Coordinates of N, CA and C and ligand atoms in Angstrom, one line a residue:
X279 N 134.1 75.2 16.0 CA 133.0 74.3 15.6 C 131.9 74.3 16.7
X280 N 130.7 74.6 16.5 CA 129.3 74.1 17.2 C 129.2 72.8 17.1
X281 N 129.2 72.1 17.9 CA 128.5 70.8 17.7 C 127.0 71.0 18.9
X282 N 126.5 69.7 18.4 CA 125.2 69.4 19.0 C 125.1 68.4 19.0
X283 N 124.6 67.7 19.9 CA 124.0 66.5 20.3 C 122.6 66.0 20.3
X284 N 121.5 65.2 19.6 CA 120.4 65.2 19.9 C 119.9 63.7 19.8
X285 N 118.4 63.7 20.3 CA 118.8 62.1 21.6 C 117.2 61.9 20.3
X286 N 117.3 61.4 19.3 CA 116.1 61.0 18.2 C 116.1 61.8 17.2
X287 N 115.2 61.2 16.4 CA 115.1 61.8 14.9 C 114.2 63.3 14.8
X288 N 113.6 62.9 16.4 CA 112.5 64.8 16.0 C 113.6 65.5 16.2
X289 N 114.3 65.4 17.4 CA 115.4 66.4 17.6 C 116.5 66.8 16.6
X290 N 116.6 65.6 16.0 CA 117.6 66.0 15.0 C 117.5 67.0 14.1
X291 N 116.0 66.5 13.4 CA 115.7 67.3 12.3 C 115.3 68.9 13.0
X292 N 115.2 68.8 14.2 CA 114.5 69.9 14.2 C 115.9 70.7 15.0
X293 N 116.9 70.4 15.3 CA 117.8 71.2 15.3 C 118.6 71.7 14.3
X294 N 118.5 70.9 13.4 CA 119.4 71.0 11.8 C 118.3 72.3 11.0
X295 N 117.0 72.2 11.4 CA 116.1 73.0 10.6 C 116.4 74.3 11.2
X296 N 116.2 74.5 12.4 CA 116.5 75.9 13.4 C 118.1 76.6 13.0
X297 N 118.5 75.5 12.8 CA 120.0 76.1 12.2 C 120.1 77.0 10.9
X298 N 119.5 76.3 10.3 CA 119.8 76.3 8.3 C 118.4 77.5 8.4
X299 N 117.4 77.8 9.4 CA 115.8 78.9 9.5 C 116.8 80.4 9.4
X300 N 117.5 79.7 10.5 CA 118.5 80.7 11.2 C 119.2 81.6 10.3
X301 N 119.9 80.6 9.2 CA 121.4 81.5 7.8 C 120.5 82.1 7.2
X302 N 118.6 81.4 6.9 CA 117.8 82.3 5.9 C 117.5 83.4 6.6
X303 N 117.0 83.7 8.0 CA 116.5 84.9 8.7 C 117.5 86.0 8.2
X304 N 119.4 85.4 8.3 CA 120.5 85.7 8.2 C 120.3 86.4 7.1
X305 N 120.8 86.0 6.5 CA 120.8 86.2 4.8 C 119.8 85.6 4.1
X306 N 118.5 85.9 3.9 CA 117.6 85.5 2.8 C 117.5 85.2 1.4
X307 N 118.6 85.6 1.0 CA 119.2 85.5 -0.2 C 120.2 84.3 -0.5
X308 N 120.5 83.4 0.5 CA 121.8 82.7 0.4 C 121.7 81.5 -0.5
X309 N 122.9 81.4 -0.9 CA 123.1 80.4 -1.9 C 123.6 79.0 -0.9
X310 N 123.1 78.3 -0.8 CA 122.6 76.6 -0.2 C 122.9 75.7 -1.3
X311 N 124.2 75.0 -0.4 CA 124.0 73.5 -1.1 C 123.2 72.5 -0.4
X312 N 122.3 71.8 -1.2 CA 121.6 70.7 -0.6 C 122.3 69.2 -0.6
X313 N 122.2 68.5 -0.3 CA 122.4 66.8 0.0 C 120.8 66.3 0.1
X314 N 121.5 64.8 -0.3 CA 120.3 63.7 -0.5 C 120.6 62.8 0.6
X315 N 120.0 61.6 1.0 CA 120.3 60.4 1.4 C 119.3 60.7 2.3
X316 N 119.2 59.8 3.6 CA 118.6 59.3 4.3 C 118.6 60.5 5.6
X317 N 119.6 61.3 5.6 CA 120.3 61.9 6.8 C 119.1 63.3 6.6
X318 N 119.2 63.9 5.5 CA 118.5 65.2 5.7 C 117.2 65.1 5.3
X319 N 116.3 64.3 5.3 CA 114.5 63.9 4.7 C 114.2 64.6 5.4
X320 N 114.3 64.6 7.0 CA 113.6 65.0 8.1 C 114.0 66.8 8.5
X321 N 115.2 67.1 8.1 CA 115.5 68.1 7.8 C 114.3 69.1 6.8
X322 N 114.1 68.2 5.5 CA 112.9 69.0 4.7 C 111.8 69.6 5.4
X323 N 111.5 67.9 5.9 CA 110.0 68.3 6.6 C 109.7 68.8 7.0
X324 N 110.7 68.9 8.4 CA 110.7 70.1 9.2 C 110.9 72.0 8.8
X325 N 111.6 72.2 7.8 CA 111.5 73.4 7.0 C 110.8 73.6 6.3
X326 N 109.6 72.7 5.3 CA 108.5 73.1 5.4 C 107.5 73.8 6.1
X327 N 107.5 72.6 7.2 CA 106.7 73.2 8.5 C 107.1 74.3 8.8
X328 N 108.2 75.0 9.2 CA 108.9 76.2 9.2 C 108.1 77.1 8.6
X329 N 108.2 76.9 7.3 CA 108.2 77.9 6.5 C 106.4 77.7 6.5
X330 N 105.8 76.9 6.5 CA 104.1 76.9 6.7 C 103.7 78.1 7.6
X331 N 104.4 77.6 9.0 CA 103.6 78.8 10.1 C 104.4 79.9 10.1
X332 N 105.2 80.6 8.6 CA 106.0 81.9 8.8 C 107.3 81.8 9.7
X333 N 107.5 81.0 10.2 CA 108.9 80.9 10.9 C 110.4 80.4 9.8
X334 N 110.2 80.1 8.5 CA 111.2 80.1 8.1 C 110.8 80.8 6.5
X335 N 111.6 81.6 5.8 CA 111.4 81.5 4.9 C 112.4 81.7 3.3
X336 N 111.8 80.4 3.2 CA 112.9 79.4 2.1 C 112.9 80.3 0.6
X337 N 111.8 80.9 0.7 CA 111.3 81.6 -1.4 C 112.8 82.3 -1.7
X338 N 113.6 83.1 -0.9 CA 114.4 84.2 -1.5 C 115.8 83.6 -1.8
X339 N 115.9 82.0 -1.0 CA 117.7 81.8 -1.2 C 117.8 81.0 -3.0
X340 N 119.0 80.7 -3.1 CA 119.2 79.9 -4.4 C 119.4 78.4 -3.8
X341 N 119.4 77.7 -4.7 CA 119.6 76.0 -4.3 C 120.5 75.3 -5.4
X342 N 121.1 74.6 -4.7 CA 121.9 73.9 -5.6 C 122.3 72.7 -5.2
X343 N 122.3 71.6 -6.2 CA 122.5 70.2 -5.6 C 124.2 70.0 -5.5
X344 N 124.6 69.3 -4.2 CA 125.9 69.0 -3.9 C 126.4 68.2 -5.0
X345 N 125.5 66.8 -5.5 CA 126.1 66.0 -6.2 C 125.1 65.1 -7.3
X346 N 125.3 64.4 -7.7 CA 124.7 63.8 -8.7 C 125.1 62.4 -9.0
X347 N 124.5 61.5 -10.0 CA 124.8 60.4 -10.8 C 124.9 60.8 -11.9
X348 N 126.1 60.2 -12.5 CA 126.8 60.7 -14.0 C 125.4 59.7 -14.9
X349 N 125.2 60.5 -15.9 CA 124.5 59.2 -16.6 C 123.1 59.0 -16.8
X350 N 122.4 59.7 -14.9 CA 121.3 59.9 -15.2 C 120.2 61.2 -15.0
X351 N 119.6 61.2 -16.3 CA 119.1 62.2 -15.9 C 118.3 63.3 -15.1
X352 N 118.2 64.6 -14.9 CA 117.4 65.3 -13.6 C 115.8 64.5 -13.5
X353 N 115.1 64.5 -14.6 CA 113.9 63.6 -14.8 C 113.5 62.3 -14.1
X354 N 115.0 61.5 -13.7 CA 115.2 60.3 -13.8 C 114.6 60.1 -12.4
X355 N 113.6 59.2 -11.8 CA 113.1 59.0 -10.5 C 114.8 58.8 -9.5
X356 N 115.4 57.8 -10.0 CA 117.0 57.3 -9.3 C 117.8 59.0 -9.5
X357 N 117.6 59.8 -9.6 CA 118.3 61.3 -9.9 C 118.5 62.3 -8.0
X358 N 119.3 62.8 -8.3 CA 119.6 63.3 -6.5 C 118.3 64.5 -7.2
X359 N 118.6 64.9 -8.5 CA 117.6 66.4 -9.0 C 116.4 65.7 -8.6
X360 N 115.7 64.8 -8.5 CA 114.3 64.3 -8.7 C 114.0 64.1 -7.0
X361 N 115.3 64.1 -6.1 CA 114.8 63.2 -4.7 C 114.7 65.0 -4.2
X362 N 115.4 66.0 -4.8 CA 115.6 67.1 -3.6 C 113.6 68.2 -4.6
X363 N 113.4 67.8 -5.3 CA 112.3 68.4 -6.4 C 111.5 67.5 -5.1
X364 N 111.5 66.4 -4.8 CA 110.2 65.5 -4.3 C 109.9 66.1 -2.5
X365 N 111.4 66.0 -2.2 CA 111.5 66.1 -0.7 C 110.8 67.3 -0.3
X366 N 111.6 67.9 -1.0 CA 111.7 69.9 -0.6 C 111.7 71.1 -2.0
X367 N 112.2 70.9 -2.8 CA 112.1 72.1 -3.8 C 110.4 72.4 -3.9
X368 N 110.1 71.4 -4.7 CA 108.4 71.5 -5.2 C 107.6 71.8 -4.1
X369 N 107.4 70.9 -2.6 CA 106.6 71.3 -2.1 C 106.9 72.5 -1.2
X370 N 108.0 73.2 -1.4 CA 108.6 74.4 -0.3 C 107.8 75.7 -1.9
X371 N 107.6 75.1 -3.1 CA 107.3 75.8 -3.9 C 108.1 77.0 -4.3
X372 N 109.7 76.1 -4.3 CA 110.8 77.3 -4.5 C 110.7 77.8 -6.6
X373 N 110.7 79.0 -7.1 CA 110.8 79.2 -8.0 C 111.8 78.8 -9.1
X374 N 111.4 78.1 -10.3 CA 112.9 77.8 -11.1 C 114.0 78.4 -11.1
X375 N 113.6 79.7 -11.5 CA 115.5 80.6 -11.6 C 115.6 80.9 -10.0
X376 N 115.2 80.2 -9.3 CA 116.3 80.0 -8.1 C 116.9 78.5 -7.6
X377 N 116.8 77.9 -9.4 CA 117.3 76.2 -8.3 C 118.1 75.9 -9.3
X378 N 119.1 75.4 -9.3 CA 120.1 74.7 -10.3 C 120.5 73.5 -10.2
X379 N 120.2 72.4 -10.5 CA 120.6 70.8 -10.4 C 121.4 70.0 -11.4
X380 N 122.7 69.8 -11.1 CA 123.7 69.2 -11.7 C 122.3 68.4 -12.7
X381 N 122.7 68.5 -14.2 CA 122.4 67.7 -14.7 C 123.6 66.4 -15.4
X382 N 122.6 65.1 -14.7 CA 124.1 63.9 -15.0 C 124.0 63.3 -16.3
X383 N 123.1 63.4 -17.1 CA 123.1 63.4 -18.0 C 123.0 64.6 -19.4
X384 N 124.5 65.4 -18.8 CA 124.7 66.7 -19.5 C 125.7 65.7 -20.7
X385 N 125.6 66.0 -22.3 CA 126.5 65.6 -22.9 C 128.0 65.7 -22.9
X386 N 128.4 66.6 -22.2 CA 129.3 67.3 -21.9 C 129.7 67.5 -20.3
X387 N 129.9 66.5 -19.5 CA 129.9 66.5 -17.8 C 130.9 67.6 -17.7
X388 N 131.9 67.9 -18.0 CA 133.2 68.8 -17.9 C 132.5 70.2 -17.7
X389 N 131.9 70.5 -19.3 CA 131.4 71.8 -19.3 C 130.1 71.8 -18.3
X390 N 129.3 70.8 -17.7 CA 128.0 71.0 -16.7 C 129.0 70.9 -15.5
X391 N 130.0 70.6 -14.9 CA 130.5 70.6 -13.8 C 131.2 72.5 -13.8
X392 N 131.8 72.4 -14.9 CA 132.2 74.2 -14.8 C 131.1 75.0 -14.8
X393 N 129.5 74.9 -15.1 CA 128.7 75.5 -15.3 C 127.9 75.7 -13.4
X394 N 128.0 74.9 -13.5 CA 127.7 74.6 -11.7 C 128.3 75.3 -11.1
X395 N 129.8 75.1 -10.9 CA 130.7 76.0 -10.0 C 130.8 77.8 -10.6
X396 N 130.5 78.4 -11.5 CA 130.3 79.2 -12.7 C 129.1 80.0 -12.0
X397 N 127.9 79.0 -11.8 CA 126.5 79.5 -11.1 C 127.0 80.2 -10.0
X398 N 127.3 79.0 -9.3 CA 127.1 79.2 -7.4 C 128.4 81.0 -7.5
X399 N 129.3 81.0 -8.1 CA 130.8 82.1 -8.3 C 129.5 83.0 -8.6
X400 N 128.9 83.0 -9.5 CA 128.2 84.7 -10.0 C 127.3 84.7 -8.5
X401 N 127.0 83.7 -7.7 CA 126.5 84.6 -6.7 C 127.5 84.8 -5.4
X402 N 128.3 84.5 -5.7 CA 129.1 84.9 -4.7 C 129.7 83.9 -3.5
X403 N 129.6 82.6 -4.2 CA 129.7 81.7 -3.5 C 128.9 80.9 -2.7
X404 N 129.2 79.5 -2.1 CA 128.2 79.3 -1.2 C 127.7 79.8 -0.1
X405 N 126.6 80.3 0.7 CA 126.5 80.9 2.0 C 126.1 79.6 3.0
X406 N 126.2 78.8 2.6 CA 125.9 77.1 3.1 C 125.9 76.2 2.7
X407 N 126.9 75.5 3.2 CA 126.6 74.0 2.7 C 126.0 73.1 3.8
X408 N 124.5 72.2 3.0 CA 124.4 71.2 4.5 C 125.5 70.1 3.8
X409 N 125.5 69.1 4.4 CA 126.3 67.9 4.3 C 125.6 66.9 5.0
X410 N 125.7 65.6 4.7 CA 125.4 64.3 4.9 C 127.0 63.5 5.3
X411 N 127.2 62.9 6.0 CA 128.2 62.1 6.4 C 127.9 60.5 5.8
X412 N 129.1 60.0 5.0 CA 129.2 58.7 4.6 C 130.2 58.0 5.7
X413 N 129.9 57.0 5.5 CA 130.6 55.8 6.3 C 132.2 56.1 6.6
X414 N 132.7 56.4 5.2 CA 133.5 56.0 5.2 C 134.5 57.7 5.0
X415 N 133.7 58.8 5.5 CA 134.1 59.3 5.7 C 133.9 61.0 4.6
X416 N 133.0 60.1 3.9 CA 132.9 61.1 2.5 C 132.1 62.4 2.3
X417 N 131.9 63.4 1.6 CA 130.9 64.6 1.9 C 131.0 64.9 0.4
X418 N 129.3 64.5 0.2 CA 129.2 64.6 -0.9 C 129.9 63.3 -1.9
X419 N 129.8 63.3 -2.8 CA 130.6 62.3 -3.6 C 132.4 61.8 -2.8
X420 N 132.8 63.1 -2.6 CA 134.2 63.1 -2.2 C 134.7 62.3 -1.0
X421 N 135.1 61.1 -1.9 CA 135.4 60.1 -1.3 C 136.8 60.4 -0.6
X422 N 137.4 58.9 0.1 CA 138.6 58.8 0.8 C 139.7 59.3 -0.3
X423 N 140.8 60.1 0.0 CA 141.7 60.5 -0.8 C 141.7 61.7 -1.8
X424 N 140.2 62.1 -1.9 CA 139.9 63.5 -3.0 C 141.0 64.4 -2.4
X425 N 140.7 65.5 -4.1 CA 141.4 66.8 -4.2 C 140.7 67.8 -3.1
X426 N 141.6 68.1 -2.1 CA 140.6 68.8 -1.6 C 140.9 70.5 -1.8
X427 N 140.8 70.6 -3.0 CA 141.3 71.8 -3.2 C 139.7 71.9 -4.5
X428 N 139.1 70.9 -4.7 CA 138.7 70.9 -6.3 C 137.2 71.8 -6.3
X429 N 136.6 72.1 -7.1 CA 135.4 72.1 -7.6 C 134.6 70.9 -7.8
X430 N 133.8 71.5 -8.9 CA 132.7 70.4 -8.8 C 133.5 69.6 -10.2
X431 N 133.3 68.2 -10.2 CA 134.0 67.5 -11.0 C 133.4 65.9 -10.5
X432 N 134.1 65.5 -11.7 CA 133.4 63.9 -11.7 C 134.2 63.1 -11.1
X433 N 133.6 61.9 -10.5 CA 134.5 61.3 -9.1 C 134.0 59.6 -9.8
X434 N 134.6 58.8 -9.7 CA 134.3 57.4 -9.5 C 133.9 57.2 -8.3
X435 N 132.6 56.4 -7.9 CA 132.0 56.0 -6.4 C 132.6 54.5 -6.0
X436 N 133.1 54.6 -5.2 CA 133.7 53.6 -4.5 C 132.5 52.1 -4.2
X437 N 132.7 51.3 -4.1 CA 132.1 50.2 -4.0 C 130.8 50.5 -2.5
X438 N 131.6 50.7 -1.8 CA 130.8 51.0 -0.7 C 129.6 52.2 -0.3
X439 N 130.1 52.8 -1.2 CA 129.3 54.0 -1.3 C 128.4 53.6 -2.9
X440 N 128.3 52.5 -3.6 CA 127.5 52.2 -4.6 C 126.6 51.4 -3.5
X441 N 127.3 50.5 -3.2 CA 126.2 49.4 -2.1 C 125.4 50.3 -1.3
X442 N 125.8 51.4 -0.2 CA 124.5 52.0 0.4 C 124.0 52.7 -0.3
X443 N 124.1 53.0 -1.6 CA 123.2 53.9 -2.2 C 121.9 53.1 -2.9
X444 N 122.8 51.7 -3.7 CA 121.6 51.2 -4.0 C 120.1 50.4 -3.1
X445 N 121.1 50.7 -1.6 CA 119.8 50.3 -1.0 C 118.4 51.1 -0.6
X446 N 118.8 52.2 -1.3 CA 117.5 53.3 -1.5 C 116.4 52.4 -2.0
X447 N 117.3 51.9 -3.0 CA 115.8 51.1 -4.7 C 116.1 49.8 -4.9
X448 N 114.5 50.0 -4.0 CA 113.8 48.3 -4.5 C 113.6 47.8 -5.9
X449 N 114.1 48.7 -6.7 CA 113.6 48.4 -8.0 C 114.9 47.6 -8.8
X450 N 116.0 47.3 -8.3 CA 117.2 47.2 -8.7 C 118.0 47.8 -9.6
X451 N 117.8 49.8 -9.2 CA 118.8 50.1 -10.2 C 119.9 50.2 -9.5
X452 N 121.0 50.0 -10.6 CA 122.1 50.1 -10.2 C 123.1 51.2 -10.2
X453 N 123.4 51.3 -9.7 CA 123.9 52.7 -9.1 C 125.2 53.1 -9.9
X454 N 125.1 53.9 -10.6 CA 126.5 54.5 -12.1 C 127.7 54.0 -11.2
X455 N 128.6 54.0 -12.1 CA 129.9 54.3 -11.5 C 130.6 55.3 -11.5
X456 N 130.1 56.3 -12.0 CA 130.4 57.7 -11.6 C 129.8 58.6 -10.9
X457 N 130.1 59.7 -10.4 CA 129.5 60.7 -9.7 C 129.6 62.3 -10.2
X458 N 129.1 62.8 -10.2 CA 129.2 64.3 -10.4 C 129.0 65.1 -8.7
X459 N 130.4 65.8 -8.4 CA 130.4 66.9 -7.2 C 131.1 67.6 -7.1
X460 N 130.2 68.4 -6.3 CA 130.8 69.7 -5.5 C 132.5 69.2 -4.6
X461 N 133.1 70.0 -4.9 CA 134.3 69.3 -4.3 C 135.3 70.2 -3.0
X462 N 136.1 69.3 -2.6 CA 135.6 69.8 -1.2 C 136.1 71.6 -1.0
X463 N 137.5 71.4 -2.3 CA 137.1 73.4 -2.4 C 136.5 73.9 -2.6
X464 N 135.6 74.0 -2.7 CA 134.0 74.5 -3.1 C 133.2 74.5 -1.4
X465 N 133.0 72.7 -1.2 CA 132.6 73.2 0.1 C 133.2 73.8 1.5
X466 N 134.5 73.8 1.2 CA 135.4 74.4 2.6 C 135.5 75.9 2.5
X467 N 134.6 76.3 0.8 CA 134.4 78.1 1.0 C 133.6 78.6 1.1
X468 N 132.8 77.6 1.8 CA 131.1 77.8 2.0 C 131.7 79.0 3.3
X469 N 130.4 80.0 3.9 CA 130.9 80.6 4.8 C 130.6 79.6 6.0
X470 N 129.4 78.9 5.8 CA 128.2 78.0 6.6 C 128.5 76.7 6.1
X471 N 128.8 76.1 7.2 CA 128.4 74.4 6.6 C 127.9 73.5 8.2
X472 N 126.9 72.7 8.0 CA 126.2 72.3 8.6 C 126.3 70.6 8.2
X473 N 126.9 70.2 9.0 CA 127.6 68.6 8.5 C 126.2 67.7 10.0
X474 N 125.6 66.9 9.0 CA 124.6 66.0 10.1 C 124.9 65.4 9.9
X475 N 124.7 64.6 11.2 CA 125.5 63.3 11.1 C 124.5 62.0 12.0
X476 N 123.9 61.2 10.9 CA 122.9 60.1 12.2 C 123.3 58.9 11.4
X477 N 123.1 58.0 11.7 CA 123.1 56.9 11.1 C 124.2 55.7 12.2
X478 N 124.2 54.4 12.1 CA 124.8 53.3 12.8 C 126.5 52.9 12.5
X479 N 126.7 54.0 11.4 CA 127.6 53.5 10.5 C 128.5 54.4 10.5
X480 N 128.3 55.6 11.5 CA 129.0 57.1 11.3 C 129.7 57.6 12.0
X481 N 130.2 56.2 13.1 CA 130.8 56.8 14.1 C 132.0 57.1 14.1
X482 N 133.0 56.3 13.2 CA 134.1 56.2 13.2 C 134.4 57.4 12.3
X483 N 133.7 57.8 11.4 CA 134.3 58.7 10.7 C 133.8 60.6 11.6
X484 N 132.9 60.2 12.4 CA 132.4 61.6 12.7 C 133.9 61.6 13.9
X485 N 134.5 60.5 14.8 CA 135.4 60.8 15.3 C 136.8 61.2 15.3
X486 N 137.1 60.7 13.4 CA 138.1 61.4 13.0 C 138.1 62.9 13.1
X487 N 137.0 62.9 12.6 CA 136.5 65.0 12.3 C 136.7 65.8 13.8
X488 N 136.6 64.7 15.0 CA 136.4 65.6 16.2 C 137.6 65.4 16.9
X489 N 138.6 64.4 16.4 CA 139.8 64.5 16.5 C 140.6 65.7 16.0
X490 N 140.1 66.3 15.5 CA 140.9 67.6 14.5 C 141.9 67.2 14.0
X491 N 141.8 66.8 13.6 CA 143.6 66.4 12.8 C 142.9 66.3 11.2
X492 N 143.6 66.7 10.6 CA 142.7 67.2 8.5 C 143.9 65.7 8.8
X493 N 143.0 65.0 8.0 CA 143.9 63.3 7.3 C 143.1 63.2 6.0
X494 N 143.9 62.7 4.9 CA 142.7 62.4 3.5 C 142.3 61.5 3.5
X495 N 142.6 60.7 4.7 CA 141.9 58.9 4.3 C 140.5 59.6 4.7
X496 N 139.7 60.7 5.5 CA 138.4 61.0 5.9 C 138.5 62.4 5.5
X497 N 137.9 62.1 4.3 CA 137.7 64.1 3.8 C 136.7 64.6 4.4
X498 N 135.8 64.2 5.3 CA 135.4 64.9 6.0 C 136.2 65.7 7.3
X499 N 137.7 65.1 7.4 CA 138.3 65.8 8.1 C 138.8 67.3 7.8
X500 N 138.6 67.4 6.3 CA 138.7 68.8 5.9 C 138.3 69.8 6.1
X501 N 136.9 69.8 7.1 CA 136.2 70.7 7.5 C 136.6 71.4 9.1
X502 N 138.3 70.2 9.6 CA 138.7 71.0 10.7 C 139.2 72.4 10.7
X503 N 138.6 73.2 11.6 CA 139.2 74.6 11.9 C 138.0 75.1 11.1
X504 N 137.6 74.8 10.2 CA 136.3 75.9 9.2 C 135.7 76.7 10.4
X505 N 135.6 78.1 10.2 CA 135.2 79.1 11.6 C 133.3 78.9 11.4
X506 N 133.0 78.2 10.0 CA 131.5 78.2 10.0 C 131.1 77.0 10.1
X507 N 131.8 76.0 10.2 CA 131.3 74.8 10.5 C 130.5 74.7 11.9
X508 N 129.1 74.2 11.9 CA 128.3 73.7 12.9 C 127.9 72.1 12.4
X509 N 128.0 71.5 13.8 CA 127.6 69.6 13.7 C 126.1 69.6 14.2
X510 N 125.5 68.8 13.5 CA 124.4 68.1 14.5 C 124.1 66.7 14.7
X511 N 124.7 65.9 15.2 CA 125.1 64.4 15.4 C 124.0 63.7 16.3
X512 N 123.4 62.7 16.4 CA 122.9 61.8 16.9 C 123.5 61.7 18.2
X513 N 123.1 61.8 19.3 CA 124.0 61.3 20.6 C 124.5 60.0 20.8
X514 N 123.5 59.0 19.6 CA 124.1 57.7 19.6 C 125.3 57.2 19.2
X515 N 126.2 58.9 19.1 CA 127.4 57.9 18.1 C 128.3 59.0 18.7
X516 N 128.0 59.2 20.0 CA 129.3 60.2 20.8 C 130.3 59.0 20.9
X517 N 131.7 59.5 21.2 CA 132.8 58.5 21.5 C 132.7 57.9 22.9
X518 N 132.4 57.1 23.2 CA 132.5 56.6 24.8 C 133.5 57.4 25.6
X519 N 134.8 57.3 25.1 CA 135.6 58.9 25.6 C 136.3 59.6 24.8
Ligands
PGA1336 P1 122.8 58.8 4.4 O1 124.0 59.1 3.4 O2 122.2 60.1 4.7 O3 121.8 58.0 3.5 O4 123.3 58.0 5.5 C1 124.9 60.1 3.8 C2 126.0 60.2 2.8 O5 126.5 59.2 2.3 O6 126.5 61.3 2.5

């Protein structure tokens, strides 16, 4: 495992961006899973920027969203499709047949969940996954206890992972009780995975993961031993020892 330490939010983003500039210099072509939430915004920005002054460039990889809300649709402002279209797809001005976004309001979730993992397989799998860290230990939808063997499939969201989500929206929507995701077999075959980790809430679960010991109460422990796993963590949530 790489880890990294960084002491604010420029440094974060801007080591998480030099990482992920890095797999595209790598492989230009690679198939990328994206994440939403609060942890990778700054991530965007800064690969914009990147890719503004020629130092990164984003046009050649595929994109695909980690997860979703069952229910609602890509259109839908509350949609992960609509936050990663706002952040970064549109303004990086990535081409359609290179972006695929769980639709959560597919009539048929089963067959849009096999259609997803279906995509990403004809290219050859993931060549990166970023990741977001939840509280409570989760990546991507895949909460405490998941299959960690699964694909992408529908998950029930745990109470606590409904509560910080709805605190995105002032508007009072309420956050499904389902989820659509990538599952953690899927992302433990990424060759690349890039797990950020910032937030006041993330300590306990980022120090299961650096305990190395794989436990399912923190499926983010799943990602011990991965030979492609790199961290980029906030210094504010190193373990005292
Ligand atoms: P956050 O969420 O980036 O908004 O903290 C991360 C996650 O729950 O995966």
């Amino acid at each position: 495992m790489q880890l990294e330490w960084t002491d604010g939010p420029e440094a974060f983003a801007t080591r998480a961006a030099a990482h992920v500039a890095g797999v595209l210099a790598e492989t230009p072509a690679a198939t990328v899973a994206l994440p939403t939430g609060t942890t990778p915004i700054g991530l965007y920005a800064r690969l914009l920027a990147l890719a503004e002054t020629g130092e990164a460039t984003l046009a050649h990889a595929r994109y695909f969203n980690l997860d979703e809300y069952v229910g609602v649709p890509p259109s839908d402002p509350h949609s992960f499709a609509d936050f990663l279209r706002r952040h970064f797809l549109d303004p990086a001005s990535i081409e359609a047949g290179h972006i695929r976004l769980l639709r959560g309001d597919a009539p048929d979730i089963a067959a849009e969940a096999a259609a997803h993992d279906a995509a990403v397989a004809a290219l050859g799998g993931l060549d990166l996954a970023i990741l977001g860290l939840g509280g409570n230990g989760h990546i991507a939808f895949n909460e405490p206890g998941a299959d960690w063997d699964a694909g992408t499939h529908v998950v029930p969201l745990t109470e606590e992972t409904r509560k910080a989500n709805a605190a995105y929206f002032a508007d009072g929507f309420t956050v499904p009780s389902h989820g659509l995701t990538m599952g953690i077999g899927m992302i433990r075959a990424a060759r690349r995975v890039l797990l950020m980790v910032s937030g006041g809430s993330k300590a306990e679960a980022l120090a299961a993961l650096l305990a190395g010991r794989a436990d399912p109460v923190w499926p983010v422990t799943a990602l011990c031993g991965h030979p492609g796993l790199a961290v980029v963590a906030d210094a504010a949530l190193k373990p005292s020892r």
